[in-house]
Coordinates of N, CA, C and O in Angstrom, one line a residue:
M1 N 78.1 -12.2 -96.2 CA 78.2 -12.8 -97.5 C 77.7 -11.9 -98.6 O 76.7 -11.3 -98.4
D2 N 78.3 -11.9 -99.7 CA 78.0 -11.0 -100.8 C 78.1 -11.8 -102.1 O 79.1 -12.3 -102.5
R3 N 77.0 -11.9 -102.9 CA 76.9 -12.5 -104.2 C 77.5 -13.9 -104.2 O 78.4 -14.2 -105.0
S4 N 77.1 -14.7 -103.3 CA 77.6 -16.1 -103.1 C 76.4 -17.1 -103.2 O 75.3 -16.7 -103.1
E5 N 76.8 -18.4 -103.3 CA 75.8 -19.4 -103.2 C 76.4 -20.5 -102.4 O 77.5 -21.1 -102.7
L6 N 75.8 -20.8 -101.3 CA 76.2 -21.9 -100.4 C 75.0 -22.9 -100.2 O 73.9 -22.5 -100.0
T7 N 75.3 -24.2 -100.4 CA 74.2 -25.2 -100.3 C 74.6 -26.2 -99.2 O 75.7 -26.6 -99.0
N8 N 73.5 -26.7 -98.5 CA 73.6 -27.7 -97.5 C 74.7 -27.4 -96.5 O 75.5 -28.2 -96.2
C9 N 74.8 -26.2 -96.0 CA 75.9 -25.8 -95.1 C 75.3 -25.5 -93.7 O 74.1 -25.3 -93.5
T10 N 76.2 -25.4 -92.7 CA 75.9 -25.0 -91.4 C 76.8 -23.8 -91.1 O 78.0 -23.9 -91.2
L11 N 76.2 -22.6 -90.9 CA 76.9 -21.4 -90.6 C 76.6 -21.0 -89.1 O 75.5 -20.9 -88.7
Y12 N 77.7 -20.7 -88.4 CA 77.5 -20.2 -87.0 C 78.5 -19.0 -86.9 O 79.7 -19.1 -87.3
A13 N 78.0 -17.9 -86.3 CA 78.8 -16.8 -86.0 C 78.3 -16.2 -84.7 O 77.1 -16.0 -84.5
K14 N 79.2 -16.0 -83.7 CA 78.9 -15.5 -82.4 C 78.3 -14.0 -82.5 O 77.4 -13.7 -81.8
K15 N 78.9 -13.2 -83.4 CA 78.5 -11.8 -83.4 C 77.5 -11.4 -84.5 O 77.2 -10.3 -84.7
G16 N 76.9 -12.4 -85.2 CA 75.8 -12.2 -86.2 C 76.2 -12.6 -87.6 O 77.4 -12.8 -87.9
I17 N 75.1 -12.8 -88.4 CA 75.3 -13.2 -89.8 C 74.5 -12.2 -90.7 O 73.3 -11.9 -90.4
Y18 N 75.2 -11.7 -91.7 CA 74.6 -10.8 -92.6 C 74.7 -11.4 -94.0 O 75.8 -11.7 -94.5
I19 N 73.5 -11.6 -94.7 CA 73.5 -12.2 -96.0 C 72.9 -11.1 -96.9 O 71.8 -10.6 -96.6
S20 N 73.6 -10.7 -98.0 CA 73.1 -9.6 -98.8 C 73.5 -9.8 -100.3 O 74.3 -10.7 -100.6
N21 N 73.0 -8.9 -101.1 CA 73.4 -8.7 -102.5 C 73.3 -10.0 -103.3 O 74.2 -10.5 -103.8
N22 N 72.0 -10.5 -103.4 CA 71.7 -11.7 -104.2 C 72.4 -13.0 -103.8 O 72.6 -13.8 -104.7
T23 N 72.7 -13.1 -102.6 CA 73.3 -14.3 -102.1 C 72.2 -15.4 -101.9 O 71.1 -15.1 -101.5
R24 N 72.6 -16.7 -102.2 CA 71.6 -17.8 -102.0 C 72.3 -18.8 -101.0 O 73.4 -19.1 -101.2
V25 N 71.5 -19.1 -100.0 CA 72.0 -20.0 -98.9 C 71.0 -21.1 -98.6 O 69.8 -20.8 -98.5
S26 N 71.4 -22.3 -98.5 CA 70.6 -23.4 -97.9 C 71.3 -24.1 -96.8 O 72.5 -24.3 -96.9
G27 N 70.6 -24.4 -95.7 CA 71.2 -25.1 -94.6 C 70.8 -24.5 -93.3 O 69.6 -24.0 -93.2
K28 N 71.6 -24.6 -92.3 CA 71.3 -24.1 -91.0 C 72.2 -22.8 -90.7 O 73.4 -22.8 -90.9
I29 N 71.5 -21.7 -90.3 CA 72.1 -20.5 -90.1 C 71.9 -20.1 -88.6 O 70.7 -19.9 -88.2
L30 N 72.9 -20.2 -87.8 CA 72.8 -20.1 -86.4 C 73.7 -19.0 -85.7 O 74.8 -18.8 -86.1
T31 N 73.1 -18.3 -84.8 CA 73.9 -17.3 -84.1 C 73.2 -16.9 -82.7 O 72.0 -17.2 -82.6
K32 N 74.0 -16.3 -81.8 CA 73.4 -15.8 -80.6 C 73.2 -14.3 -80.8 O 72.7 -13.6 -79.9
A33 N 73.4 -13.8 -82.0 CA 73.3 -12.3 -82.2 C 72.2 -12.2 -83.3 O 71.2 -12.9 -83.4
D34 N 72.4 -11.2 -84.2 CA 71.4 -10.9 -85.2 C 71.7 -11.6 -86.6 O 72.8 -11.9 -86.9
I35 N 70.6 -11.9 -87.3 CA 70.6 -12.4 -88.6 C 69.9 -11.4 -89.5 O 68.8 -11.1 -89.2
V36 N 70.6 -10.9 -90.5 CA 70.0 -10.0 -91.5 C 70.2 -10.6 -92.9 O 71.2 -11.0 -93.3
V37 N 69.0 -10.7 -93.5 CA 69.0 -11.1 -94.9 C 68.4 -10.0 -95.7 O 67.3 -9.5 -95.5
K38 N 69.1 -9.5 -96.8 CA 68.6 -8.3 -97.5 C 69.1 -8.4 -98.9 O 69.9 -9.3 -99.3
D39 N 68.7 -7.3 -99.7 CA 69.2 -7.1 -101.1 C 68.9 -8.3 -102.0 O 69.8 -8.8 -102.7
R40 N 67.7 -8.7 -102.0 CA 67.2 -9.8 -102.9 C 67.9 -11.1 -102.7 O 68.1 -11.9 -103.6
S41 N 68.3 -11.4 -101.5 CA 69.0 -12.7 -101.2 C 67.9 -13.7 -100.9 O 66.7 -13.4 -100.7
E42 N 68.3 -15.0 -101.0 CA 67.3 -16.1 -100.8 C 67.9 -17.2 -99.9 O 69.0 -17.6 -100.0
I43 N 67.0 -17.6 -99.0 CA 67.3 -18.7 -98.1 C 66.4 -19.8 -98.7 O 65.2 -19.7 -98.7
F44 N 67.0 -20.9 -99.1 CA 66.2 -21.9 -99.9 C 66.3 -23.3 -99.4 O 67.2 -23.6 -98.5
N45 N 65.5 -24.2 -99.9 CA 65.6 -25.7 -99.6 C 65.4 -26.0 -98.2 O 66.3 -26.7 -97.6
S46 N 64.3 -25.6 -97.6 CA 63.9 -26.0 -96.2 C 65.0 -25.7 -95.2 O 65.4 -26.5 -94.3
S47 N 65.5 -24.5 -95.2 CA 66.6 -24.0 -94.4 C 66.1 -23.6 -93.0 O 64.9 -23.5 -92.8
I48 N 67.0 -23.4 -92.1 CA 66.7 -22.9 -90.7 C 67.5 -21.7 -90.4 O 68.7 -21.7 -90.6
L49 N 66.8 -20.6 -90.0 CA 67.4 -19.4 -89.4 C 67.1 -19.5 -87.9 O 66.0 -19.5 -87.5
Y50 N 68.1 -19.4 -87.1 CA 67.9 -19.5 -85.6 C 68.8 -18.6 -84.9 O 70.0 -18.5 -85.2
T51 N 68.2 -17.8 -84.0 CA 69.0 -17.0 -83.0 C 68.4 -17.2 -81.6 O 67.3 -17.4 -81.5
Y52 N 69.3 -17.0 -80.7 CA 69.0 -17.1 -79.3 C 69.2 -15.7 -78.7 O 70.3 -15.2 -78.6
G53 N 68.1 -15.0 -78.5 CA 68.2 -13.6 -78.0 C 68.9 -13.5 -76.6 O 68.6 -14.3 -75.7
T54 N 69.8 -12.6 -76.5 CA 70.6 -12.5 -75.3 C 71.2 -11.1 -75.1 O 71.0 -10.3 -76.0
L55 N 71.7 -10.9 -73.9 CA 72.5 -9.6 -73.7 C 73.9 -9.9 -74.0 O 74.6 -10.7 -73.4
Y56 N 74.4 -9.2 -75.0 CA 75.8 -9.4 -75.5 C 76.5 -8.1 -75.6 O 76.1 -7.1 -76.3
E57 N 77.6 -7.9 -74.9 CA 78.4 -6.7 -74.8 C 77.5 -5.5 -74.5 O 77.6 -4.4 -75.2
G58 N 76.6 -5.6 -73.6 CA 75.8 -4.5 -73.1 C 74.6 -4.2 -74.0 O 73.9 -3.2 -73.7
R59 N 74.3 -4.9 -75.0 CA 73.1 -4.7 -75.8 C 72.3 -5.9 -76.1 O 72.9 -7.0 -76.1
L60 N 71.0 -5.7 -76.3 CA 70.2 -6.9 -76.6 C 70.4 -7.3 -78.1 O 70.5 -6.5 -79.0
T61 N 70.7 -8.6 -78.2 CA 70.8 -9.2 -79.6 C 69.8 -10.3 -79.8 O 69.2 -10.7 -78.8
G62 N 69.6 -10.7 -81.0 CA 68.7 -11.7 -81.3 C 67.6 -11.3 -82.2 O 66.5 -11.8 -82.1
K63 N 67.9 -10.5 -83.2 CA 66.9 -10.1 -84.2 C 67.1 -11.0 -85.4 O 68.2 -11.3 -85.8
I64 N 66.0 -11.3 -86.1 CA 66.1 -11.8 -87.5 C 65.4 -10.9 -88.4 O 64.2 -10.6 -88.2
L65 N 66.1 -10.3 -89.3 CA 65.5 -9.3 -90.2 C 65.5 -9.8 -91.7 O 66.6 -10.2 -92.2
L66 N 64.3 -9.9 -92.3 CA 64.2 -10.2 -93.7 C 63.8 -8.9 -94.4 O 62.7 -8.4 -94.2
L67 N 64.7 -8.3 -95.2 CA 64.5 -7.0 -95.8 C 64.6 -7.1 -97.3 O 65.2 -8.1 -97.9
D68 N 64.2 -6.0 -98.0 CA 64.6 -5.8 -99.4 C 64.3 -7.0 -100.4 O 65.3 -7.5 -101.0
N69 N 63.1 -7.4 -100.5 CA 62.7 -8.4 -101.5 C 63.4 -9.8 -101.3 O 63.8 -10.4 -102.2
T70 N 63.6 -10.2 -100.1 CA 64.2 -11.5 -99.8 C 63.1 -12.6 -99.7 O 61.9 -12.3 -99.5
I71 N 63.6 -13.8 -99.9 CA 62.7 -15.0 -99.8 C 63.4 -16.0 -98.9 O 64.6 -16.2 -99.0
S72 N 62.6 -16.5 -98.0 CA 63.1 -17.6 -97.1 C 62.1 -18.8 -97.1 O 60.9 -18.6 -96.9
E73 N 62.7 -19.9 -97.4 CA 62.0 -21.2 -97.5 C 62.4 -22.0 -96.3 O 63.6 -22.4 -96.3
G74 N 61.6 -22.3 -95.4 CA 61.9 -23.1 -94.2 C 61.5 -22.5 -92.9 O 60.4 -21.9 -92.9
N75 N 62.3 -22.7 -91.9 CA 61.9 -22.3 -90.5 C 62.7 -21.1 -90.1 O 63.9 -21.1 -90.2
I76 N 62.0 -20.1 -89.5 CA 62.7 -19.0 -88.9 C 62.3 -19.0 -87.4 O 61.2 -18.9 -87.0
L77 N 63.4 -19.1 -86.5 CA 63.2 -19.4 -85.1 C 63.9 -18.4 -84.3 O 65.1 -18.2 -84.5
L78 N 63.2 -17.7 -83.3 CA 63.9 -16.9 -82.3 C 63.5 -17.4 -81.0 O 62.3 -17.5 -80.7
N79 N 64.5 -17.7 -80.1 CA 64.2 -18.2 -78.8 C 65.0 -17.3 -77.8 O 66.1 -16.9 -78.1
T80 N 64.4 -16.9 -76.7 CA 65.1 -16.1 -75.7 C 64.4 -16.3 -74.4 O 63.3 -16.7 -74.3
T81 N 65.2 -16.0 -73.3 CA 64.7 -16.0 -72.0 C 64.4 -14.6 -71.5 O 63.8 -14.3 -70.5
L82 N 64.9 -13.6 -72.3 CA 64.7 -12.2 -72.0 C 63.4 -11.7 -72.8 O 63.1 -12.3 -73.8
R83 N 62.8 -10.7 -72.3 CA 61.5 -10.2 -72.9 C 61.6 -8.7 -73.1 O 62.2 -8.0 -72.4
S84 N 61.0 -8.3 -74.2 CA 60.8 -6.9 -74.6 C 59.3 -6.7 -74.8 O 58.6 -7.5 -75.4
S85 N 58.8 -5.6 -74.3 CA 57.4 -5.3 -74.3 C 56.9 -4.4 -75.4 O 55.8 -4.2 -75.6
T86 N 57.8 -3.8 -76.1 CA 57.4 -2.8 -77.2 C 58.2 -3.2 -78.5 O 59.3 -3.7 -78.5
P87 N 57.5 -3.0 -79.6 CA 58.1 -3.3 -80.9 C 59.1 -2.2 -81.4 O 58.8 -1.5 -82.3
D88 N 60.2 -2.1 -80.8 CA 61.2 -1.1 -81.2 C 62.4 -1.8 -81.9 O 62.5 -3.1 -81.8
Q89 N 63.2 -1.1 -82.5 CA 64.3 -1.6 -83.3 C 65.4 -2.3 -82.4 O 66.3 -2.9 -83.0
N90 N 65.4 -2.1 -81.1 CA 66.4 -2.6 -80.3 C 65.9 -3.9 -79.6 O 66.6 -4.5 -78.8
S91 N 64.7 -4.4 -80.0 CA 64.1 -5.6 -79.4 C 64.6 -6.9 -80.0 O 65.0 -6.9 -81.2
M92 N 64.5 -7.9 -79.3 CA 64.7 -9.3 -79.8 C 63.4 -9.6 -80.5 O 62.4 -9.9 -79.9
Q93 N 63.5 -9.7 -81.9 CA 62.3 -9.9 -82.6 C 62.6 -10.4 -84.0 O 63.7 -10.3 -84.5
I94 N 61.6 -10.9 -84.7 CA 61.6 -11.3 -86.1 C 60.9 -10.1 -86.8 O 59.8 -9.8 -86.5
I95 N 61.6 -9.6 -87.9 CA 61.0 -8.6 -88.7 C 60.9 -9.1 -90.1 O 62.0 -9.4 -90.7
I96 N 59.7 -9.2 -90.7 CA 59.5 -9.5 -92.1 C 59.0 -8.3 -92.8 O 57.9 -7.9 -92.6
D97 N 59.9 -7.6 -93.5 CA 59.7 -6.3 -94.1 C 58.8 -6.4 -95.3 O 58.6 -7.5 -95.9
I98 N 58.4 -5.3 -95.8 CA 57.6 -5.2 -97.1 C 58.4 -5.9 -98.2 O 59.6 -5.7 -98.3
N99 N 57.7 -6.6 -99.0 CA 58.2 -7.4 -100.1 C 59.1 -8.6 -99.7 O 59.7 -9.2 -100.6
A100 N 59.2 -8.9 -98.5 CA 59.9 -10.1 -98.0 C 58.9 -11.2 -97.9 O 57.7 -11.0 -97.6
V101 N 59.3 -12.4 -98.3 CA 58.4 -13.6 -98.3 C 59.0 -14.7 -97.5 O 60.1 -15.0 -97.7
V102 N 58.1 -15.3 -96.7 CA 58.5 -16.5 -96.0 C 57.6 -17.6 -96.4 O 56.4 -17.5 -96.3
N103 N 58.2 -18.7 -96.8 CA 57.4 -20.0 -97.2 C 57.8 -21.0 -96.1 O 58.8 -21.7 -96.2
G104 N 57.0 -21.0 -95.0 CA 57.3 -22.0 -93.9 C 56.8 -21.5 -92.6 O 55.8 -20.8 -92.5
I105 N 57.6 -21.8 -91.6 CA 57.2 -21.5 -90.2 C 58.0 -20.4 -89.6 O 59.2 -20.3 -89.8
V106 N 57.3 -19.5 -88.9 CA 57.9 -18.4 -88.2 C 57.6 -18.6 -86.7 O 56.4 -18.6 -86.4
Y107 N 58.6 -18.7 -85.9 CA 58.4 -18.9 -84.4 C 59.2 -17.9 -83.7 O 60.4 -17.8 -83.9
S108 N 58.6 -17.2 -82.8 CA 59.3 -16.3 -81.8 C 58.6 -16.4 -80.5 O 57.4 -16.1 -80.4
N109 N 59.4 -16.6 -79.5 CA 58.8 -16.6 -78.1 C 58.9 -15.2 -77.6 O 58.7 -15.0 -76.4
N110 N 59.1 -14.2 -78.4 CA 59.1 -12.8 -78.0 C 58.2 -12.0 -79.0 O 57.0 -11.9 -78.8
Q111 N 58.8 -11.4 -80.1 CA 58.0 -10.5 -80.9 C 58.2 -10.9 -82.4 O 59.2 -11.3 -82.8
T112 N 57.1 -10.6 -83.2 CA 57.2 -10.7 -84.6 C 56.5 -9.5 -85.2 O 55.4 -9.1 -84.8
L113 N 57.2 -8.8 -86.1 CA 56.7 -7.6 -86.8 C 56.5 -8.0 -88.3 O 57.5 -8.4 -88.9
L114 N 55.3 -8.1 -88.8 CA 55.0 -8.5 -90.1 C 54.6 -7.4 -91.0 O 53.5 -6.8 -90.7
K115 N 55.3 -7.1 -92.0 CA 54.9 -6.2 -93.1 C 54.9 -6.9 -94.4 O 54.3 -6.4 -95.4
G116 N 55.6 -8.0 -94.6 CA 55.7 -8.8 -95.8 C 54.6 -9.9 -95.8 O 53.6 -9.8 -95.2
T117 N 55.0 -11.0 -96.4 CA 54.1 -12.2 -96.6 C 54.6 -13.4 -96.0 O 55.8 -13.7 -96.2
V118 N 53.8 -14.2 -95.3 CA 54.1 -15.5 -94.8 C 53.2 -16.5 -95.5 O 51.9 -16.4 -95.3
N119 N 53.7 -17.5 -96.2 CA 52.9 -18.6 -96.7 C 53.2 -19.8 -95.8 O 54.1 -20.5 -96.0
G120 N 52.5 -19.9 -94.7 CA 52.7 -20.9 -93.7 C 52.1 -20.5 -92.4 O 51.0 -20.0 -92.3
I121 N 52.9 -20.6 -91.3 CA 52.4 -20.4 -90.0 C 53.2 -19.5 -89.2 O 54.5 -19.5 -89.3
V122 N 52.6 -18.6 -88.4 CA 53.3 -17.7 -87.5 C 52.9 -18.0 -86.1 O 51.7 -17.9 -85.8
I123 N 53.9 -18.3 -85.3 CA 53.6 -18.6 -83.8 C 54.5 -17.6 -83.1 O 55.7 -17.6 -83.2
T124 N 53.9 -16.7 -82.3 CA 54.6 -15.7 -81.6 C 54.0 -15.3 -80.3 O 52.7 -15.4 -80.2
K125 N 54.8 -14.7 -79.4 CA 54.2 -14.2 -78.2 C 53.5 -12.9 -78.4 O 52.4 -12.6 -78.0
S126 N 54.2 -12.0 -79.2 CA 53.6 -10.7 -79.5 C 53.7 -10.4 -81.0 O 54.7 -10.6 -81.6
F127 N 52.5 -10.0 -81.5 CA 52.4 -9.9 -83.0 C 52.1 -8.4 -83.3 O 51.2 -7.8 -82.7
Y128 N 52.9 -7.8 -84.2 CA 52.7 -6.5 -84.7 C 52.7 -6.4 -86.2 O 53.4 -7.1 -86.8
T129 N 51.8 -5.6 -86.7 CA 51.7 -5.4 -88.1 C 51.1 -4.0 -88.5 O 50.4 -3.4 -87.6
D130 N 51.5 -3.5 -89.6 CA 50.9 -2.3 -90.1 C 49.6 -2.5 -91.0 O 49.0 -1.6 -91.4
I131 N 49.3 -3.8 -91.2 CA 48.2 -4.2 -92.1 C 46.9 -4.2 -91.3 O 46.8 -4.7 -90.2
P132 N 45.9 -3.5 -91.8 CA 44.6 -3.5 -91.1 C 44.0 -4.9 -91.1 O 44.0 -5.6 -92.1
L133 N 43.5 -5.3 -90.0 CA 42.9 -6.6 -89.8 C 41.4 -6.5 -89.7 O 40.8 -5.6 -89.1
D134 N 40.6 -7.4 -90.3 CA 39.2 -7.5 -90.3 C 38.7 -8.7 -89.7 O 38.9 -9.8 -90.1
F135 N 38.0 -8.6 -88.5 CA 37.5 -9.7 -87.8 C 36.0 -9.9 -88.0 O 35.4 -10.8 -87.4
S136 N 35.4 -9.1 -88.8 CA 33.9 -9.1 -88.8 C 33.3 -10.3 -89.6 O 32.1 -10.6 -89.4
H137 N 34.0 -11.0 -90.5 CA 33.4 -12.0 -91.3 C 34.0 -13.4 -91.1 O 33.9 -14.2 -91.9
T138 N 34.6 -13.6 -89.9 CA 35.3 -14.9 -89.7 C 35.3 -15.3 -88.3 O 35.2 -14.4 -87.4
S139 N 35.2 -16.6 -88.0 CA 35.3 -17.0 -86.6 C 36.7 -17.4 -86.2 O 36.9 -17.7 -85.0
E140 N 37.6 -17.3 -87.1 CA 39.0 -17.5 -86.7 C 39.9 -16.3 -87.3 O 39.4 -15.7 -88.2
L141 N 41.0 -16.1 -86.8 CA 41.9 -15.1 -87.2 C 42.7 -15.5 -88.4 O 43.4 -16.4 -88.4
V142 N 42.4 -14.8 -89.5 CA 43.2 -15.0 -90.8 C 43.8 -13.7 -91.2 O 43.1 -12.8 -91.5
M143 N 45.1 -13.6 -91.1 CA 45.8 -12.4 -91.5 C 45.9 -12.2 -93.0 O 46.1 -13.2 -93.7
P144 N 45.8 -11.0 -93.5 CA 45.8 -10.8 -95.0 C 47.1 -11.3 -95.6 O 47.1 -11.8 -96.8
N145 N 48.2 -11.3 -94.9 CA 49.5 -11.7 -95.5 C 50.0 -13.0 -95.0 O 51.2 -13.3 -95.1
I146 N 49.2 -13.8 -94.3 CA 49.5 -15.1 -93.9 C 48.7 -16.1 -94.6 O 47.4 -16.1 -94.4
N147 N 49.2 -16.8 -95.5 CA 48.5 -17.8 -96.3 C 48.8 -19.2 -95.8 O 49.9 -19.6 -95.6
R148 N 47.7 -20.0 -95.4 CA 47.9 -21.3 -94.9 C 47.7 -22.3 -96.0 O 47.0 -22.1 -96.9

């Protein structure tokens, strides 16, 4: 999608969904492949991004990428029965890049790579970040870019 606005919709695509170039979407965005949101696009109004990580045509699919100053309001969910043990670009994972913002819940039963900001909750099996963490002054884990 490019420079569009879709409200209260349900989008499903078997081979992936790419939202770019200032597009605004609200609703349910579902796929068994990758979801990419980039170029100042916005997912708004308590929306859901969902992918089911799987092996499709010989490659692992099931990434959700929020890139390039994007905003997502709602739930971001990655579910898979397959596992990846390293945070590489071919893994089934959620990537929240620098300057991307999530207002809501992030859930991955595999991996989450956080470089941007989450105003809400992150639940994940494996968590990766470039942000230095300080455990010396708190009895619970509070990440610098996760605001509750």
